[in-house]
Coordinates of C-alpha atoms in Angstrom, one line a residue:
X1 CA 0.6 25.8 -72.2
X2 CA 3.4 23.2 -72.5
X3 CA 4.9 22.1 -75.9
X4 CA 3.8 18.6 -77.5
X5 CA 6.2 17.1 -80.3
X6 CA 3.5 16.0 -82.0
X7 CA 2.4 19.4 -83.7
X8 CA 2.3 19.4 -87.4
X9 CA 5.0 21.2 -88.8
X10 CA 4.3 22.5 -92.2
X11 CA 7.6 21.3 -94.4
X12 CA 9.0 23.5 -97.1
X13 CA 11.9 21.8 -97.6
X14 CA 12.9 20.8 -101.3
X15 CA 12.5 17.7 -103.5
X16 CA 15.1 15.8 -105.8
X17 CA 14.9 16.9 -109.8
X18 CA 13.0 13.3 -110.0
X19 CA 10.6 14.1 -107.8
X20 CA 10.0 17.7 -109.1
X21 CA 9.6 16.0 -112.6
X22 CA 7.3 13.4 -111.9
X23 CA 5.3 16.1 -110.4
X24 CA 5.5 18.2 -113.7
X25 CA 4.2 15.4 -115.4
X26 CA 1.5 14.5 -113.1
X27 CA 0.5 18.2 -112.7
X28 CA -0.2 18.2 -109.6
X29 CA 1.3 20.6 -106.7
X30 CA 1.4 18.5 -103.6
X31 CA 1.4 14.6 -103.3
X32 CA 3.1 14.5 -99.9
X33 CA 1.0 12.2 -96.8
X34 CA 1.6 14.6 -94.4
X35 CA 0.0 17.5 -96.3
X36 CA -2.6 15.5 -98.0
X37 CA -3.5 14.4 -94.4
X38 CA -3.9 17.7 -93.4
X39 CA -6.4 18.4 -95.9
X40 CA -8.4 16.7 -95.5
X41 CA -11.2 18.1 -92.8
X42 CA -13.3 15.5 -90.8
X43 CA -17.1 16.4 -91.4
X44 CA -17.4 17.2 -87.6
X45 CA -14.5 19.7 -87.8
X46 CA -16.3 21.4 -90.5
X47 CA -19.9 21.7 -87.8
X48 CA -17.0 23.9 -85.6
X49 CA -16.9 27.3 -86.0
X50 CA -13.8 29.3 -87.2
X51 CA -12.7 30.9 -84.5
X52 CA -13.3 27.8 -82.0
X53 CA -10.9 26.1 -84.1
X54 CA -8.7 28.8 -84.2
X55 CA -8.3 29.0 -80.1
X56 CA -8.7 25.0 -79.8
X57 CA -5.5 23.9 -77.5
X58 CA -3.7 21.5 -80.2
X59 CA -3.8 24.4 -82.4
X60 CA -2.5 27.0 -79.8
X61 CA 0.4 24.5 -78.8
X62 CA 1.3 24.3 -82.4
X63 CA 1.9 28.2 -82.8
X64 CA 3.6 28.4 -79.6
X65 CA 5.7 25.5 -80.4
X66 CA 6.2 27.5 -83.8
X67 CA 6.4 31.1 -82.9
X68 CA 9.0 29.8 -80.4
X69 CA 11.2 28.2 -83.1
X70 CA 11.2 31.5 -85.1
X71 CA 12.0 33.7 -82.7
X72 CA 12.4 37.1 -84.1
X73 CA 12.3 40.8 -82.6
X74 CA 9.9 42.3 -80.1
X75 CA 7.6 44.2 -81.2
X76 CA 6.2 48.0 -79.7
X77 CA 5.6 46.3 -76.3
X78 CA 9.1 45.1 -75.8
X79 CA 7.9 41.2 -74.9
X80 CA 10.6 38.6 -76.4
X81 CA 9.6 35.1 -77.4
X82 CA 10.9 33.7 -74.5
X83 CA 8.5 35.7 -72.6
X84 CA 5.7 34.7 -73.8
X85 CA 4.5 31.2 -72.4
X86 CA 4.4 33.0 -68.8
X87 CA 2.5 36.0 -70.5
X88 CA 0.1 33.3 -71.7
X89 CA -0.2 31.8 -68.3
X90 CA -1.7 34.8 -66.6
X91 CA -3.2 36.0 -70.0
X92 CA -4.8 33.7 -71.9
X93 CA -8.3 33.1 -70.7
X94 CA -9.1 36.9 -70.9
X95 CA -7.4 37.0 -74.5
X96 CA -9.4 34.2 -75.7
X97 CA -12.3 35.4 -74.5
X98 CA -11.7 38.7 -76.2
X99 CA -10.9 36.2 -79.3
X100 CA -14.4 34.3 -79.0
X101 CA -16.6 37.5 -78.9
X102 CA -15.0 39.4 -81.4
X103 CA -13.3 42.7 -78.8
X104 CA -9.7 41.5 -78.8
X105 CA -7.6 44.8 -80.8
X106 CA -3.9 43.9 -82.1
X107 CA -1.2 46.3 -81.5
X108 CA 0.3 48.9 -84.2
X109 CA 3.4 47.1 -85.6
X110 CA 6.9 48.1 -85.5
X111 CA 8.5 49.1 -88.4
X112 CA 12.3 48.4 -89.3
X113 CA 13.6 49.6 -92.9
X114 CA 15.9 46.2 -93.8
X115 CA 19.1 47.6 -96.9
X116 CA 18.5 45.7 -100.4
X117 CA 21.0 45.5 -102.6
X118 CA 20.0 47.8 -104.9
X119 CA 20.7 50.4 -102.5
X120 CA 16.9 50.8 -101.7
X121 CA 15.5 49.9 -98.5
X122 CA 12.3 46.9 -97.6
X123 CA 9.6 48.0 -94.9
X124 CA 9.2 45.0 -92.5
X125 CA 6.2 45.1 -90.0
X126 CA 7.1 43.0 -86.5
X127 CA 4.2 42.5 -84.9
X128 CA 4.2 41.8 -80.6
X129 CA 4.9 38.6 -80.4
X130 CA 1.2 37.8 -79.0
X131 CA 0.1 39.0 -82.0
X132 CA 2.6 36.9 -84.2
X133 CA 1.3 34.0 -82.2
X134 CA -2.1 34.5 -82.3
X135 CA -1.9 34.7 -86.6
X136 CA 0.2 31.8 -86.4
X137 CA -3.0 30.3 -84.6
X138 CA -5.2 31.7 -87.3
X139 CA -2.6 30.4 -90.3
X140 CA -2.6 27.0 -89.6
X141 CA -6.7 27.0 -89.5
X142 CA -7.3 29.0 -92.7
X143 CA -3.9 27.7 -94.8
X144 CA -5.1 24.1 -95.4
X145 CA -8.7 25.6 -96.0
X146 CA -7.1 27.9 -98.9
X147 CA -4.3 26.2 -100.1
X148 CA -6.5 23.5 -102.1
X149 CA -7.9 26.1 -104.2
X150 CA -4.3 28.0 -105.4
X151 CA -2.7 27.5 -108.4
X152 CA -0.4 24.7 -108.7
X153 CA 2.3 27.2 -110.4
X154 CA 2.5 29.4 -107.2
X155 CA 5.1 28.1 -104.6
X156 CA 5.5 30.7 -102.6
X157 CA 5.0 30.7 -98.6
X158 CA 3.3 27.0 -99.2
X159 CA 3.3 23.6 -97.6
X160 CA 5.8 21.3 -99.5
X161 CA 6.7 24.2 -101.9
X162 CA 9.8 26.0 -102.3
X163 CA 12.2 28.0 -104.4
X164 CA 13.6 25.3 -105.7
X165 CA 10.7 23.6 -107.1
X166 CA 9.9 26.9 -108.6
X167 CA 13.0 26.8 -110.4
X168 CA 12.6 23.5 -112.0
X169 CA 9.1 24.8 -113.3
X170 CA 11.4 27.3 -114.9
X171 CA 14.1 25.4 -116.1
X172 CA 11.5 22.6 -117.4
X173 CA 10.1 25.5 -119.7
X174 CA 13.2 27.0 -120.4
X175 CA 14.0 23.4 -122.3
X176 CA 10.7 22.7 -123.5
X177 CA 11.7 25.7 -126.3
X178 CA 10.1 28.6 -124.2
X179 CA 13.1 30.8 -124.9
X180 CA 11.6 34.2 -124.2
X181 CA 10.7 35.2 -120.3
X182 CA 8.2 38.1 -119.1
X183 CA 9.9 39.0 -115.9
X184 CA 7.7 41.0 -114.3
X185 CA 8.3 43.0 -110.5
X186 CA 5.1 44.2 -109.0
X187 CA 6.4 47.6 -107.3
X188 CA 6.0 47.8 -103.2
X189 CA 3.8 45.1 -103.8
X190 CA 3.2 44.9 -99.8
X191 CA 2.8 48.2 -99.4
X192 CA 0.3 48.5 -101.8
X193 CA -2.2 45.6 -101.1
X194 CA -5.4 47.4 -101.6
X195 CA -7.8 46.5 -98.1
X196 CA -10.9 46.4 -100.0
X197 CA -9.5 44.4 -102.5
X198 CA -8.2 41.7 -99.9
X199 CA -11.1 41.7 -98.0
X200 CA -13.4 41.0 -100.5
X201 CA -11.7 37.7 -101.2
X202 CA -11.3 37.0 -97.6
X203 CA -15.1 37.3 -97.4
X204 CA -15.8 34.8 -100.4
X205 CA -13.7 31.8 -98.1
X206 CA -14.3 32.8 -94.3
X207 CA -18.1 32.9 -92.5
X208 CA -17.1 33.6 -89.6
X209 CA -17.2 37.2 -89.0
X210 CA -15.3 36.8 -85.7
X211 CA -12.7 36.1 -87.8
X212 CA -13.1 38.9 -90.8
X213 CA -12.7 41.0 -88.2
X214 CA -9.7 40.3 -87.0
X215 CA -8.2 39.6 -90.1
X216 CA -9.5 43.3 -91.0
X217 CA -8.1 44.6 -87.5
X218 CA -4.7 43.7 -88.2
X219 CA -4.9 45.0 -91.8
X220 CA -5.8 48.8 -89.8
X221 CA -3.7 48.0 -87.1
X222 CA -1.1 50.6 -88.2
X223 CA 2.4 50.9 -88.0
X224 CA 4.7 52.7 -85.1
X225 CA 7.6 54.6 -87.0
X226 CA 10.0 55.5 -84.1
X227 CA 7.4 57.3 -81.5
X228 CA 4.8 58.6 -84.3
X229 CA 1.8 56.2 -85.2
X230 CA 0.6 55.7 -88.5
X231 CA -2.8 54.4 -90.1
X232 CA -3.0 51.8 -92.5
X233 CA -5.0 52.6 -95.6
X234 CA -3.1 50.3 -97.4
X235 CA -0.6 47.3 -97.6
X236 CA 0.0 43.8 -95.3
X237 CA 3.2 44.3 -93.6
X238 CA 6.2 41.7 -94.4
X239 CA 6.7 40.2 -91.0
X240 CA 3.8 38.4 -89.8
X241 CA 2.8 35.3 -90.1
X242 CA -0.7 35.8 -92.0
X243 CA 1.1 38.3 -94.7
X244 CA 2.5 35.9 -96.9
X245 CA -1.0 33.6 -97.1
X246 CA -2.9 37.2 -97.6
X247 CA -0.9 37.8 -100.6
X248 CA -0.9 34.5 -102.1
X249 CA -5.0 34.7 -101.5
X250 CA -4.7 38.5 -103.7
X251 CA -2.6 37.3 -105.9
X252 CA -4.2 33.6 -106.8
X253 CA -6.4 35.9 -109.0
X254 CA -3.0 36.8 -111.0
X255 CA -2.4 33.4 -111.5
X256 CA -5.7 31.9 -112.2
X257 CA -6.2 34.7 -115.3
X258 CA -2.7 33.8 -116.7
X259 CA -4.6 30.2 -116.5
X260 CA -7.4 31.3 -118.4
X261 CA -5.2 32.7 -121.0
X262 CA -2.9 29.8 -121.9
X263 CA 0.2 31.6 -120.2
X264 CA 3.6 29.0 -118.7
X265 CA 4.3 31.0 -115.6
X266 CA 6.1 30.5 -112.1
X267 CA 5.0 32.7 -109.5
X268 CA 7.0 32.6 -105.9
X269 CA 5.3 35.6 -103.5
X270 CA 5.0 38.7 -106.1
X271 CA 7.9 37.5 -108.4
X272 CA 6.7 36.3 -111.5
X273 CA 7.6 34.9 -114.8
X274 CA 5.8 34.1 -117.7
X275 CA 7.2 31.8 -121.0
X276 CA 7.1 32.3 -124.1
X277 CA 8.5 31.5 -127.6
X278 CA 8.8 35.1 -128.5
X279 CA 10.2 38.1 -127.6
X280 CA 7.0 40.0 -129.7
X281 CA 5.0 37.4 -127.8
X282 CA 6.7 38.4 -124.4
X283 CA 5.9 42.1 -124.8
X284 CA 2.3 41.7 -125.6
X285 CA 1.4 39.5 -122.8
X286 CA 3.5 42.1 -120.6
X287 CA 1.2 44.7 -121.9
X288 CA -1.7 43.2 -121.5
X289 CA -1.1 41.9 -117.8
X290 CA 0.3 45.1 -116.6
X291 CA -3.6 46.6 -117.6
X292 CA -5.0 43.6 -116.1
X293 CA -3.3 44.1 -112.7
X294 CA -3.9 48.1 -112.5
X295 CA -7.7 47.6 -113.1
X296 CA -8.3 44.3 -111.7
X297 CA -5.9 44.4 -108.3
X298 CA -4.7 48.2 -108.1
X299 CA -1.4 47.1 -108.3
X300 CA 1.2 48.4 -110.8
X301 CA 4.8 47.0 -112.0
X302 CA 7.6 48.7 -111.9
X303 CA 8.5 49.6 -115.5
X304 CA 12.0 49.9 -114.5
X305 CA 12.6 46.5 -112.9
X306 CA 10.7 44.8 -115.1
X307 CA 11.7 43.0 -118.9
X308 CA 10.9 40.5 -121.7
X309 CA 14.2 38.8 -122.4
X310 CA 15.9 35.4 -122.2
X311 CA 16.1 33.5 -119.1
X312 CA 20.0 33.4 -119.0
X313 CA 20.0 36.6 -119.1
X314 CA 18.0 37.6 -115.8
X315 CA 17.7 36.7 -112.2
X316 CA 14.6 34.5 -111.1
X317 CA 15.0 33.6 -107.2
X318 CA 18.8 34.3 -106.9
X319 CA 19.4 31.6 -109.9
X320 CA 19.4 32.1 -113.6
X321 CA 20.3 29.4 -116.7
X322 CA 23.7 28.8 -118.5
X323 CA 23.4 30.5 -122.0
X324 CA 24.5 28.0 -124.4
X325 CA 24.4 24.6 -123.4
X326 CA 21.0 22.0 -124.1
X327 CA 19.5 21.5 -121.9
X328 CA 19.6 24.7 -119.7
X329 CA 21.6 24.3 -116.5
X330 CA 20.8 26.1 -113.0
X331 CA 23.7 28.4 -112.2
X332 CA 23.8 31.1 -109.4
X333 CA 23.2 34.9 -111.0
X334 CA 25.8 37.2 -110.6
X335 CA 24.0 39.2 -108.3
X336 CA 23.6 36.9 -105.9
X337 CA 27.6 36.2 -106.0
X338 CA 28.5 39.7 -105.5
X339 CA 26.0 39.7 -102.1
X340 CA 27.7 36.3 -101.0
X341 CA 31.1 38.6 -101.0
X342 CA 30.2 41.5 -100.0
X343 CA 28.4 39.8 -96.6
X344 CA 31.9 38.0 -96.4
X345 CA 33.5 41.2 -96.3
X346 CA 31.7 42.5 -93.7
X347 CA 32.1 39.9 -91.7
X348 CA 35.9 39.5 -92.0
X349 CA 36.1 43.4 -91.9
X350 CA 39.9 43.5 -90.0
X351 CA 38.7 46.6 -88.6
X352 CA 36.3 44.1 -86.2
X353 CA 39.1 43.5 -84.1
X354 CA 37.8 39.6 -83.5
X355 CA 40.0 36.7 -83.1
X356 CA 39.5 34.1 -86.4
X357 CA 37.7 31.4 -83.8
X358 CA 34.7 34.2 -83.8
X359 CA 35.1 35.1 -87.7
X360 CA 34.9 31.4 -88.8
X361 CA 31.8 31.4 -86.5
X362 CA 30.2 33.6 -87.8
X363 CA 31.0 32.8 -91.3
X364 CA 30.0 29.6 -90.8
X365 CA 26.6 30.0 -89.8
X366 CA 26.1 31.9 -93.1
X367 CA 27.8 29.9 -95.3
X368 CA 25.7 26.8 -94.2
X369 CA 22.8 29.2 -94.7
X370 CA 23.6 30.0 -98.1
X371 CA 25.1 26.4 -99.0
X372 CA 21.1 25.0 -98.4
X373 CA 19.6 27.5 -100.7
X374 CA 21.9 27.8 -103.5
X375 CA 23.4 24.6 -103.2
X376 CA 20.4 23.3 -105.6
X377 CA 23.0 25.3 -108.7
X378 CA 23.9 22.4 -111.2
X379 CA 27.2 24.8 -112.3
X380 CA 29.4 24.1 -109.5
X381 CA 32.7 26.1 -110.9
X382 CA 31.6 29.4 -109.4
X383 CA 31.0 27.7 -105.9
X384 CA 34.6 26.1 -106.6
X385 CA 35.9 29.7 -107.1
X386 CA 33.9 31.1 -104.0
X387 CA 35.7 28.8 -101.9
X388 CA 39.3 29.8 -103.2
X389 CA 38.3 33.6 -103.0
X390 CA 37.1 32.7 -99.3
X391 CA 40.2 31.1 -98.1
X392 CA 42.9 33.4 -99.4
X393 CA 40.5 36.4 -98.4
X394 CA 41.4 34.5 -94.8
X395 CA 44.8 34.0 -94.9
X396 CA 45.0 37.7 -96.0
X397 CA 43.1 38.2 -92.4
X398 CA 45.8 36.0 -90.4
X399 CA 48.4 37.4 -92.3
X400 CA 47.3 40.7 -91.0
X401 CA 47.1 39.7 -87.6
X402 CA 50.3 38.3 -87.1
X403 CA 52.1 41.3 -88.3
X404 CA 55.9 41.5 -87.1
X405 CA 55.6 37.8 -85.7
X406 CA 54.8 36.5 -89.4
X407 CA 58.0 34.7 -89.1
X408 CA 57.6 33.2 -86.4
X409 CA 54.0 32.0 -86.9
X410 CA 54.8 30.3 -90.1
X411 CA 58.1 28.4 -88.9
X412 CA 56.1 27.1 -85.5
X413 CA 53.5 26.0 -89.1
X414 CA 56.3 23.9 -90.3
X415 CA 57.3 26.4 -93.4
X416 CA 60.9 26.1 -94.1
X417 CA 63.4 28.9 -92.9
X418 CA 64.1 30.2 -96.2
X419 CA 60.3 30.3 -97.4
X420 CA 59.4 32.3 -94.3
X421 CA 61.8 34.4 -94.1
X422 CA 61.7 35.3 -98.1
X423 CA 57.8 35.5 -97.5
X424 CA 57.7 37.8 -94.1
X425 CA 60.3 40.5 -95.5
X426 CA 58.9 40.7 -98.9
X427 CA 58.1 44.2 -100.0
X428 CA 54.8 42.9 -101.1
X429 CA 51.3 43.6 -99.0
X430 CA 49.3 41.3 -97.4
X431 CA 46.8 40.9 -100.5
X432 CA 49.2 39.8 -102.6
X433 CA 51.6 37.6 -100.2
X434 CA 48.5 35.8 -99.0
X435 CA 48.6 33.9 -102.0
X436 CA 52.1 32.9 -102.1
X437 CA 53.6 28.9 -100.9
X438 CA 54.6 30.3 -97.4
X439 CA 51.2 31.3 -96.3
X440 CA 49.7 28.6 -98.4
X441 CA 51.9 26.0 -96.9
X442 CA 51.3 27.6 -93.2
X443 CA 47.4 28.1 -93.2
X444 CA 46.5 25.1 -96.0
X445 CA 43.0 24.4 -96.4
X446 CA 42.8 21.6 -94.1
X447 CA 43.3 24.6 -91.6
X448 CA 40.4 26.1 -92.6
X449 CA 38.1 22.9 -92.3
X450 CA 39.5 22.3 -88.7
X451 CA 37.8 25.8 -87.5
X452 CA 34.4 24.5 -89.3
X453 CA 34.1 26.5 -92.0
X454 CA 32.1 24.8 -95.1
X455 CA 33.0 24.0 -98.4
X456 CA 30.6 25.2 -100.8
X457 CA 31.6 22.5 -103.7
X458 CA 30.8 19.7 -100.8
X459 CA 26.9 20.7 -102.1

């Protein structure tokens, strides 16, 4: 199975504040070609059944191609994504028979217990890497089939959607005078999927039972926790590629009663937030929703987590909204800052014993990373700040490095005798003397740029 260029690849990439606007306007969730285009189902594709489209060869060069780009962690049978396209070779025609008549069983997933911040710890499910491919298969059948029909306030795990359009759902309410936010966290929410639940909307979109079944399958597949297996009476592991469309398809029924009742809300995966223009307002609607989820979906949010209170004063996606100023401006939360320096830390740890070629590296790739996503922040001074903390925290590292040759490293830098010499016998530590003229004047900020590493203000 060889790759083609021509796959469909499903963008999530973000669109300008015009763009997002016009759209809010319009109220419409997707005017994009591409995506409209794949929408729209030919009356003869609709005559084929599921699962034939499902294992159709443009389809299954599309995962691959997809699955490939990923790439990701073996699962319980040890195969990595680069083995798979010879796997498939020898494989394929017994798998797909298995696929076609309904015997083909998924393996139990592996289970890996990723930190949060909080101190906590999230349950991801890696499915083998046939597996992933084969629901990659399966997502981009039944995605454009269910998409249509979801609320245009959800955005996450969605063609053309992303966090940042979210956002400017919330910032557009947060100036159109809805002042109060229901912040609500759904606890475990993937753990806790309930099957019967699921299914039963599965059922209502999906005929073929070829295809319930395997959808079903890999909802019992169970998880392998070290050597011990485990059944799955409950949840959709994080991990594979169906999860996130399985939860949008539970939770759509969230979204469509909060349409029902009148509610402004932004939903991205199972964070939402409702507006309102009261905080008596906000606790009534959080109320009544939290009974609505426990006896409608069997799911239950976490009291603890969870808050009516103004937007600038919580977290929504990372982001959050300046206090005073008209009209409300995007600005990174402080949580997400502290996790930008504390993964800094780690990587520029002294104790890692690399040179500051394989540090910038490193802290390039994640900067970039984190540059993209909260880049879209219209209050630029913390970024500004970032950067300074960054490059001192740096020439801390150097300065540490060089030791007894300090010196010598910053007169062969072009610092003056007396500046380095003032600078290398000072009774001061490294912390402190990293922000003094000789190390500025040796390691300047134009150093930093020539090893690659980004500027977060260039956003």
């Amino acid at each position: 199975m060889k790759e083609e260029s021509s796959c469909l690849s499903i963008s999530t990439g973000s669109a300008s504040d015009k763009q997002i606007n016009l759209r809010l306007t319009q109220n419409v969730g997707m005017g994009d070609e591409t995506y409209a285009g794949l929408l729209e189902e030919d009356a003869s594709v609709k005559t084929i059944p599921l699962m034939e489209r499902v294992v159709e060869r443009s389809n299954l060069q599309c995962a691959l191609q997809k699955v490939k780009r990923n790439k990701g962690s073996a699962g319980i049978d040890g195969m990595s994504v680069d083995d798979l396209p010879v796997f498939l070779k020898a494989h394929w025609p017994l798998i797909k028979s298995q696929l076609l008549d309904g015997s083909y069983q998924p393996k139990p997933v592996r289970q890996v217990l990723i930190p949060k911040s909080d101190g906590g710890s999230r349950k991801l499910g890696i499915p083998t890497v046939l597996d992933r491919f084969i629901q990659q298969a399966l997502l981009q059948v039944l995605q454009p089939e269910w998409d249509r029909s979801f609320s245009h306030f959800n955005f996450g795990f969605r063609p053309n959607r992303s966090v940042h359009h979210a956002l400017a759902w919330s910032q557009n309410y947060a100036n159109d005078g809805y002042s109060w936010v229901v912040d609500m966290d759904l606890e475990k929410f993937f753990d806790r999927v309930n099957h019967d639940k699921l299914m039963h909307r599965v059922k209502q979109r999906v005929e073929d039972k070829r295809v319930l079944k395997l959808i079903n399958k890999y909802l019992k597949a169970g998880t392998l926790v070290e050597q011990d297996w485990q059944i799955s009476e409950e949840g959709t592991p994080q991990g594979g590629p169906l999860s996130p469309l399985r939860a949008n398809l539970l939770l759509d029924d969230l979204d469509k009663e909060l349409e029902k009742r009148g509610h402004k809300f932004v939903r991205y995966a199972d964070d939402c937030n409702i507006y309102v223009k009261s905080e008596r307002a906000g606790r009534r609607v959080l109320a009544n929703i939290t009974r609505w989820l426990s006896g409608q979906l069997k799911l239950t949010v976490n009291a603890q987590k969870s808050a009516v209170d103004r937007p600038w004063n919580r977290s929504f996606l990372g982001f959050t909204f300046t206090r005073g100023s008209k009209p409300k401006r995007r600005k990174v939360s402080e949580k997400s800052l502290r996790q930008f320096k504390h993964r800094v830390r780690e990587i520029t740890r002294r104790t890692r014993g690399r040179t500051i070629l394989h540090i910038a590296e490193d802290l390039r790739r994640y900067m970039l990373g984190w540059k993209g996503y909260f880049g879209y922040a219209e209050v630029k001074s913390p970024l500004r700040d970032l950067d300074k903390w960054i490059r001192r925290k740096l020439r801390c590292y150097i300065f540490k490095q060089w030791g007894r040759s300090g010196y010598r490293q910053m007169r062969k830098r072009g610092v003056d005798r007396w500046l380095a010499r003032n600078t290398a016998k000072s009774a001061h530590g490294p912390r402190r003397l990293s922000g003094s003229p000789g190390v500025y004047r040796a390691l300047p900020n134009k150093y930093f740029r020539s090893l690659g590493i980004p500027e977060l203000m260039e956003c």
